mmCIF file of C-alpha atoms in Angstrom:
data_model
loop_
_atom_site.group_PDB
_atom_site.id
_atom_site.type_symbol
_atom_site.label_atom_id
_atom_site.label_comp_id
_atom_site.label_asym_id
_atom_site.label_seq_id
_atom_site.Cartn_x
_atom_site.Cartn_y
_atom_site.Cartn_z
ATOM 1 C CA UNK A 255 4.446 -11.488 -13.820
ATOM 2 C CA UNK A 256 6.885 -14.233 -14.392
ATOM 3 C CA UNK A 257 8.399 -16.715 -11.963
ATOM 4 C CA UNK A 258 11.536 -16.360 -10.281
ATOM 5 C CA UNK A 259 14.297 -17.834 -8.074
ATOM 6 C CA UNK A 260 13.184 -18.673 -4.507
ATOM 7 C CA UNK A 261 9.751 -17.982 -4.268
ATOM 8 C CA UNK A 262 9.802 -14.227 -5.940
ATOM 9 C CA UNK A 263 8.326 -13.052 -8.818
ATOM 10 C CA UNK A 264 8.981 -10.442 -11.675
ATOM 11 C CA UNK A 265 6.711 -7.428 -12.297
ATOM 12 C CA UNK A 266 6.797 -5.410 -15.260
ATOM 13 C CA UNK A 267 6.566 -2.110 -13.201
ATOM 14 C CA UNK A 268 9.737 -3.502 -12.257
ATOM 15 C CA UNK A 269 9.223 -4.912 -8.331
ATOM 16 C CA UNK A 270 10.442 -8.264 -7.226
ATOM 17 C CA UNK A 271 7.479 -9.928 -5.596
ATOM 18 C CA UNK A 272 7.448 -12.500 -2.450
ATOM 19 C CA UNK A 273 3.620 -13.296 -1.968
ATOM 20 C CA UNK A 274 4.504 -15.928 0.723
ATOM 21 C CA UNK A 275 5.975 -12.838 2.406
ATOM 22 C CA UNK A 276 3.720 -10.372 1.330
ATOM 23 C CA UNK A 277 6.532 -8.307 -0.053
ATOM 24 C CA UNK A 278 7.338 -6.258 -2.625
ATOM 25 C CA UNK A 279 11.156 -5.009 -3.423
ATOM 26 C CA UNK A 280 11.999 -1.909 -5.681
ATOM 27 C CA UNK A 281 15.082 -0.159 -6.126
ATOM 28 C CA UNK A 282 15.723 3.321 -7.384
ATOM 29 C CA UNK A 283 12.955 5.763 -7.327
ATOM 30 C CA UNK A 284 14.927 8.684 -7.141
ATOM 31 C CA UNK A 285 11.879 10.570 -6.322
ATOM 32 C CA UNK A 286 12.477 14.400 -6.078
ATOM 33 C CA UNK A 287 14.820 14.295 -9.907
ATOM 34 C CA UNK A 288 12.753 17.438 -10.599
ATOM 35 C CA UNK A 289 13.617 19.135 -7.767
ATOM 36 C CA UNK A 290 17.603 18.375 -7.864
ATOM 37 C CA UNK A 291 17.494 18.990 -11.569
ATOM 38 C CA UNK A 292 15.347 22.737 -10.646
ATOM 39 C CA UNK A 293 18.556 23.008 -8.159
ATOM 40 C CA UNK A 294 20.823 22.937 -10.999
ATOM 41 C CA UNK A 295 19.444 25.951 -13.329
ATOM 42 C CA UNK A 296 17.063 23.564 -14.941
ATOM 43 C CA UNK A 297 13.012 23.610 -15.431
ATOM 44 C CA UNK A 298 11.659 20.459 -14.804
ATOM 45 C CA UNK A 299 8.046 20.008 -14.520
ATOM 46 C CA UNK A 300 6.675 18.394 -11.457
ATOM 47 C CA UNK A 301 6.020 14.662 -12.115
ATOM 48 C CA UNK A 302 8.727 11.898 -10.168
ATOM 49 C CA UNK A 303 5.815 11.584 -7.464
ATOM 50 C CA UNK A 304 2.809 11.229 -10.010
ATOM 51 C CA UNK A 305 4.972 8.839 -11.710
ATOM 52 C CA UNK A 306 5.934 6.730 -8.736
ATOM 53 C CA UNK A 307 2.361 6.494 -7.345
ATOM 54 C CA UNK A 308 1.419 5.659 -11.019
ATOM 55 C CA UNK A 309 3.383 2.809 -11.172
ATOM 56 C CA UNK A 310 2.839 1.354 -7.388
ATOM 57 C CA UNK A 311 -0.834 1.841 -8.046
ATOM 58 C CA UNK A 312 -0.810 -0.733 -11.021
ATOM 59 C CA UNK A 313 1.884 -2.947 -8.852
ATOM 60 C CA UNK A 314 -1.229 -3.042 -6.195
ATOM 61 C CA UNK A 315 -3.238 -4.221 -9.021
ATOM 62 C CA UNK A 316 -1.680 -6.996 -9.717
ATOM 63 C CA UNK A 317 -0.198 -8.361 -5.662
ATOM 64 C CA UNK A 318 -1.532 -8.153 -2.617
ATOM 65 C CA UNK A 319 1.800 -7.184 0.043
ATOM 66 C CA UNK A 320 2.023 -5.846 3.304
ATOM 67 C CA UNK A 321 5.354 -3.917 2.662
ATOM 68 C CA UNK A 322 7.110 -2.307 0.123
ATOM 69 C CA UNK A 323 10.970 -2.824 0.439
ATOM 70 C CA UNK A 324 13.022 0.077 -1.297
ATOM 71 C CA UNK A 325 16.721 -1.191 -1.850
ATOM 72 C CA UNK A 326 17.934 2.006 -1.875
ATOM 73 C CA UNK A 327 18.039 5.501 -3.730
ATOM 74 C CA UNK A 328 14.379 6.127 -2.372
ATOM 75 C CA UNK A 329 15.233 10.050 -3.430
ATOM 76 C CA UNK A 330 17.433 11.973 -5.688
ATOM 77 C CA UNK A 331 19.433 14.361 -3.551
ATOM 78 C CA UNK A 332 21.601 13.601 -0.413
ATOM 79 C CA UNK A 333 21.320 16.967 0.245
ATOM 80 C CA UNK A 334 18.106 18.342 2.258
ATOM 81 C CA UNK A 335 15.327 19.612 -0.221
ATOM 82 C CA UNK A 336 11.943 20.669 1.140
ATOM 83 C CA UNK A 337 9.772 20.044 -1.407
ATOM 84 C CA UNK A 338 11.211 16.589 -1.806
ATOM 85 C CA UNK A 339 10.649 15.741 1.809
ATOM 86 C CA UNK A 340 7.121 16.650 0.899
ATOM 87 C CA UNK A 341 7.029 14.504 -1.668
ATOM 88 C CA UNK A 342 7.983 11.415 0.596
ATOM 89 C CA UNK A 343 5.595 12.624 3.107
ATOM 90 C CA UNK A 344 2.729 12.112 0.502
ATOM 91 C CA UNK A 345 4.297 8.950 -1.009
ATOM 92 C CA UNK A 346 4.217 7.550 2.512
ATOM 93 C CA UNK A 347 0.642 8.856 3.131
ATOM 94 C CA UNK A 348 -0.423 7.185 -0.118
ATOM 95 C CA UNK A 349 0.976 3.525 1.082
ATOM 96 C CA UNK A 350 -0.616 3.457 4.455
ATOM 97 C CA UNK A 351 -3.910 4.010 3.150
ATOM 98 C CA UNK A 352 -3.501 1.084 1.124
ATOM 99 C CA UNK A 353 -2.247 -0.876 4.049
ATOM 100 C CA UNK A 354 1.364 -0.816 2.919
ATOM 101 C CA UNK A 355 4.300 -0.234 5.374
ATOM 102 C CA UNK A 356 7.483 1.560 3.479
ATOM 103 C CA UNK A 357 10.574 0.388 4.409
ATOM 104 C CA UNK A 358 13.673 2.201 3.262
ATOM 105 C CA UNK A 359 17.292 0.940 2.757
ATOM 106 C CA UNK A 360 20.427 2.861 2.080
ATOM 107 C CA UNK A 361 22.045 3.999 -1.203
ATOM 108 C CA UNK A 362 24.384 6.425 -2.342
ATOM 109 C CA UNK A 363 21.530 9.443 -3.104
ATOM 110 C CA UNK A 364 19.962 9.056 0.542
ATOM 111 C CA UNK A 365 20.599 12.039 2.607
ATOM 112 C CA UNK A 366 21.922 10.573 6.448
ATOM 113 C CA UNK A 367 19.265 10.177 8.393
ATOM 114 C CA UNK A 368 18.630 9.906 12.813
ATOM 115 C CA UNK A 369 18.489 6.906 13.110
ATOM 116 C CA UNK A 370 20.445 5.593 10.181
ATOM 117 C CA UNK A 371 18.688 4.095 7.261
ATOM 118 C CA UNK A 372 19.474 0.283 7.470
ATOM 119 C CA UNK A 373 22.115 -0.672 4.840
ATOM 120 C CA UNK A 374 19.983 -4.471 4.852
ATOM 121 C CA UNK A 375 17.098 -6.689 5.303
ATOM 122 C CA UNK A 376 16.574 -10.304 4.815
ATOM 123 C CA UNK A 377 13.805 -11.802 3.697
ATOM 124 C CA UNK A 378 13.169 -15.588 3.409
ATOM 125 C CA UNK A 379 16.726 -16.377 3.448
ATOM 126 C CA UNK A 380 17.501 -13.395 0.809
ATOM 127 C CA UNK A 381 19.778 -10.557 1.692
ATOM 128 C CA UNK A 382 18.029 -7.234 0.054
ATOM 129 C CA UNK A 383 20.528 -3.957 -0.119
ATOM 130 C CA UNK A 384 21.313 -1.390 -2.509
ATOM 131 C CA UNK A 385 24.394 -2.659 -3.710
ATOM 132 C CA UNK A 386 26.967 0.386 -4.076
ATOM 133 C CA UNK A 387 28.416 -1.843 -1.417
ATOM 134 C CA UNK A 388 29.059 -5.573 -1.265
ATOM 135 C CA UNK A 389 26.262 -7.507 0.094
ATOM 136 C CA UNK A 390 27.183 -10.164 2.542
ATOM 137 C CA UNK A 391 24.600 -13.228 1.847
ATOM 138 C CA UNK A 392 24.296 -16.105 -0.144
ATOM 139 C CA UNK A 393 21.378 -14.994 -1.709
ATOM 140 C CA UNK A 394 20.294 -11.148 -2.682
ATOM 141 C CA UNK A 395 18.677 -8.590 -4.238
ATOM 142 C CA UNK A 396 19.717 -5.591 -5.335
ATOM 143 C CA UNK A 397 19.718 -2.348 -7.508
ATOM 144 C CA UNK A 398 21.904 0.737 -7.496
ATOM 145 C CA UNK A 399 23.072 -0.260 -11.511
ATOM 146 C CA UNK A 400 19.935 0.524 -13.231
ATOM 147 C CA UNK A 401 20.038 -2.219 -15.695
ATOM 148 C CA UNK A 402 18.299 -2.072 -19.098
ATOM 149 C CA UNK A 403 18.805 -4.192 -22.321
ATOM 150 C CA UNK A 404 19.513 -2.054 -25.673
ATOM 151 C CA UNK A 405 19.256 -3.388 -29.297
ATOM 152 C CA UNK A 406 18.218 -2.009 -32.327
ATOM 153 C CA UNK A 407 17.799 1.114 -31.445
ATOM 154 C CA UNK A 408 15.159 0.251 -28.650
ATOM 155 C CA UNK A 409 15.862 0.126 -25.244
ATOM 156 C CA UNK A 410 14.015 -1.630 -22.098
ATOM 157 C CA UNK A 411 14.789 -1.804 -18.378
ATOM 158 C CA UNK A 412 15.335 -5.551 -16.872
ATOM 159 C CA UNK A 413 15.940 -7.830 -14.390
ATOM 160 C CA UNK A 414 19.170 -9.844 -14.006
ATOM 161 C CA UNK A 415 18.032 -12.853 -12.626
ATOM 162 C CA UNK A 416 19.952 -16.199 -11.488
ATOM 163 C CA UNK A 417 19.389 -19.047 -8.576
ATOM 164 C CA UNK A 418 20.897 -16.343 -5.909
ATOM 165 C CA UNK A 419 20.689 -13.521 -7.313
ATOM 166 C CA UNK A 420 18.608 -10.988 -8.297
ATOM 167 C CA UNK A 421 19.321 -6.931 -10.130
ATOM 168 C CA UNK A 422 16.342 -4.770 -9.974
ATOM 169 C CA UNK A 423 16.048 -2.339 -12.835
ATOM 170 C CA UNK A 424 15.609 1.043 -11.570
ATOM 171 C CA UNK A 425 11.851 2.197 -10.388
ATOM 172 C CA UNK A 426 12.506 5.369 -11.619
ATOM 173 C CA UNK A 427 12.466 6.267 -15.349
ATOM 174 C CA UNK A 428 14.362 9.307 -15.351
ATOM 175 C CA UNK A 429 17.399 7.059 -13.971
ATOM 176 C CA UNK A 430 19.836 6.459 -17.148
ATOM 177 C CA UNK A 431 20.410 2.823 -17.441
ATOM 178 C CA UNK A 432 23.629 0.437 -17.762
ATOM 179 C CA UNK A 433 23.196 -1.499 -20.855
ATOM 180 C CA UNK A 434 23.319 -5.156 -20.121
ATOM 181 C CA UNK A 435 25.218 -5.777 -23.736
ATOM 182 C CA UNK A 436 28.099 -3.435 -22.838
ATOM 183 C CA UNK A 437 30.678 -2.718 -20.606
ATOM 184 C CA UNK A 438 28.911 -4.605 -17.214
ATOM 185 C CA UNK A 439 30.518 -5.549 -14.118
ATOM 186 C CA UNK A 440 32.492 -8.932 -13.766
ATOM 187 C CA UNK A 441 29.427 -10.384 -11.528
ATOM 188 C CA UNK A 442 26.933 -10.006 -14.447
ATOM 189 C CA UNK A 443 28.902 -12.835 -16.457
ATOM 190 C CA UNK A 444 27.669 -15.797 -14.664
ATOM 191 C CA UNK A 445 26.612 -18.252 -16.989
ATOM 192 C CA UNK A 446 23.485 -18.850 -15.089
ATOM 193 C CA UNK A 447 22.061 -15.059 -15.274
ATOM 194 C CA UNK A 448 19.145 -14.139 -17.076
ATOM 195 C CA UNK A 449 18.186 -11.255 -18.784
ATOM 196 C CA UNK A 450 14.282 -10.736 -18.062
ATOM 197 C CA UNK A 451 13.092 -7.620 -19.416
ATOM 198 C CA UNK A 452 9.810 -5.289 -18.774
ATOM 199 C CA UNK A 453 7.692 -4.626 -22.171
ATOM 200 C CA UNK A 454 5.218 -2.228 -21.495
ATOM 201 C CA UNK A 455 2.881 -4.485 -18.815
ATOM 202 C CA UNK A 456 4.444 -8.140 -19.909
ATOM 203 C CA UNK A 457 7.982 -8.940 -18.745
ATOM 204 C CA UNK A 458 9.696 -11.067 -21.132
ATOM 205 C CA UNK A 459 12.817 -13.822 -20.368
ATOM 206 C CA UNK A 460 15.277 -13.329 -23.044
ATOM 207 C CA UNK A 461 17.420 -16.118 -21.286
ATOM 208 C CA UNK A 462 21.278 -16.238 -20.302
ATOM 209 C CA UNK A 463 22.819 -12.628 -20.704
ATOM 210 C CA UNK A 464 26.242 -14.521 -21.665
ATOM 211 C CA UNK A 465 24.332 -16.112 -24.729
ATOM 212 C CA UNK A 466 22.443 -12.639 -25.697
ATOM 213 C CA UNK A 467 25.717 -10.512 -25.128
ATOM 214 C CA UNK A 468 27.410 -13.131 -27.868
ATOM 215 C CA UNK A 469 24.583 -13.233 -30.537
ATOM 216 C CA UNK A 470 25.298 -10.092 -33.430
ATOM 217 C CA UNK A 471 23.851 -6.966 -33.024
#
């Protein structure tokens, strides 16, 4: 892992870790593609869930944390889907034999729920949300934009990373990714934000995305 703003640190499975909180945030896991993608007409073999647990597991490796955050998209489909829901119900099974409480926030692929999924939640002075809508805190961390970084032909997903602020790349890797060297939003041009990005189990700092986005491709 590598060091971040405010006490958090960067996994390569693509959390943002708070060990003083016993935290871990992800963003993104769009569990269930299969099923949405089945929905449309197409055959998708079963695998978002073996994936997911896959990746936690080796998270769990590495960081000892009490909850697991989810800033949003936890599934695929708005829309109720059975198998899905079954899906969650294992995924949730999974963490609390481990010890691990899930904790789900709202995004723009969560069906509405009774009662509502929280759009928020701060931890240690950080402001956590999805970020489809704008987060009100002086510090966050978010997801929603799926950033990766794409040059020569190779692509990888990262972290956006600055004093108060903090872009999850999406858990999920069936979620297509914004490339950081393109056509980004406005916020994402802050001198101070890094691009950090996840190489197979390393995570590497390839410093101020300004600088990168200005060297030749």
């Amino acid at each position: 892992m590598i060091a971040g703003p405010g006490g958090w640190f960067l996994s390569p499975e693509g959390a943002a870790v708070h060990p003083g909180e016993s935290v871990a945030v992800i963003a993104d896991v769009h569990l269930g593609y299969e099923w949405a993608r089945a929905a449309g007409g197409d055959i998708v073999p079963a695998h978002s869930l073996a994936e997911t647990l896959d990746r936690l597991e080796r998270l769990l490796d590495r960081v000892s944390i009490r909850r697991l955050v989810v800033a949003g998209d936890l599934v695929e489909r708005p829309t109720p889907c059975p198998r899905t829901w079954v899906d969650l119900h294992r995924l949730k099974e999974w963490l609390g034999e481990k010890g691990v409480e899930l904790i789900a926030l709202r995004g723009n692929h969560d069906p509405p729920s009774k009662p509502p999924l929280p759009l928020s939640l701060a931890v240690d002075g950080w402001t956590i949300g999805h970020g489809h809508r704008p987060i009100r805190g002086a510090r966050s961390i978010s997801g929603h934009h799926h950033p990766i970084l794409r040059a020569s032909g190779v692509s990888a997903p990262c972290f956006l990373v600055g004093p108060s602020r903090i872009v999850l790349p999406a858990f999920s890797p069936n979620a297509a990714g914004l490339n950081v060297l393109g056509e980004v939003p406005a916020a994402w041009l802050e001198p101070d934000l890094r691009c950090i990005a996840g190489l197979g189990r390393t995570v590497l700092d390839f410093g101020p995305l300004a600088a990168l986005r200005g060297r030749p491709a």
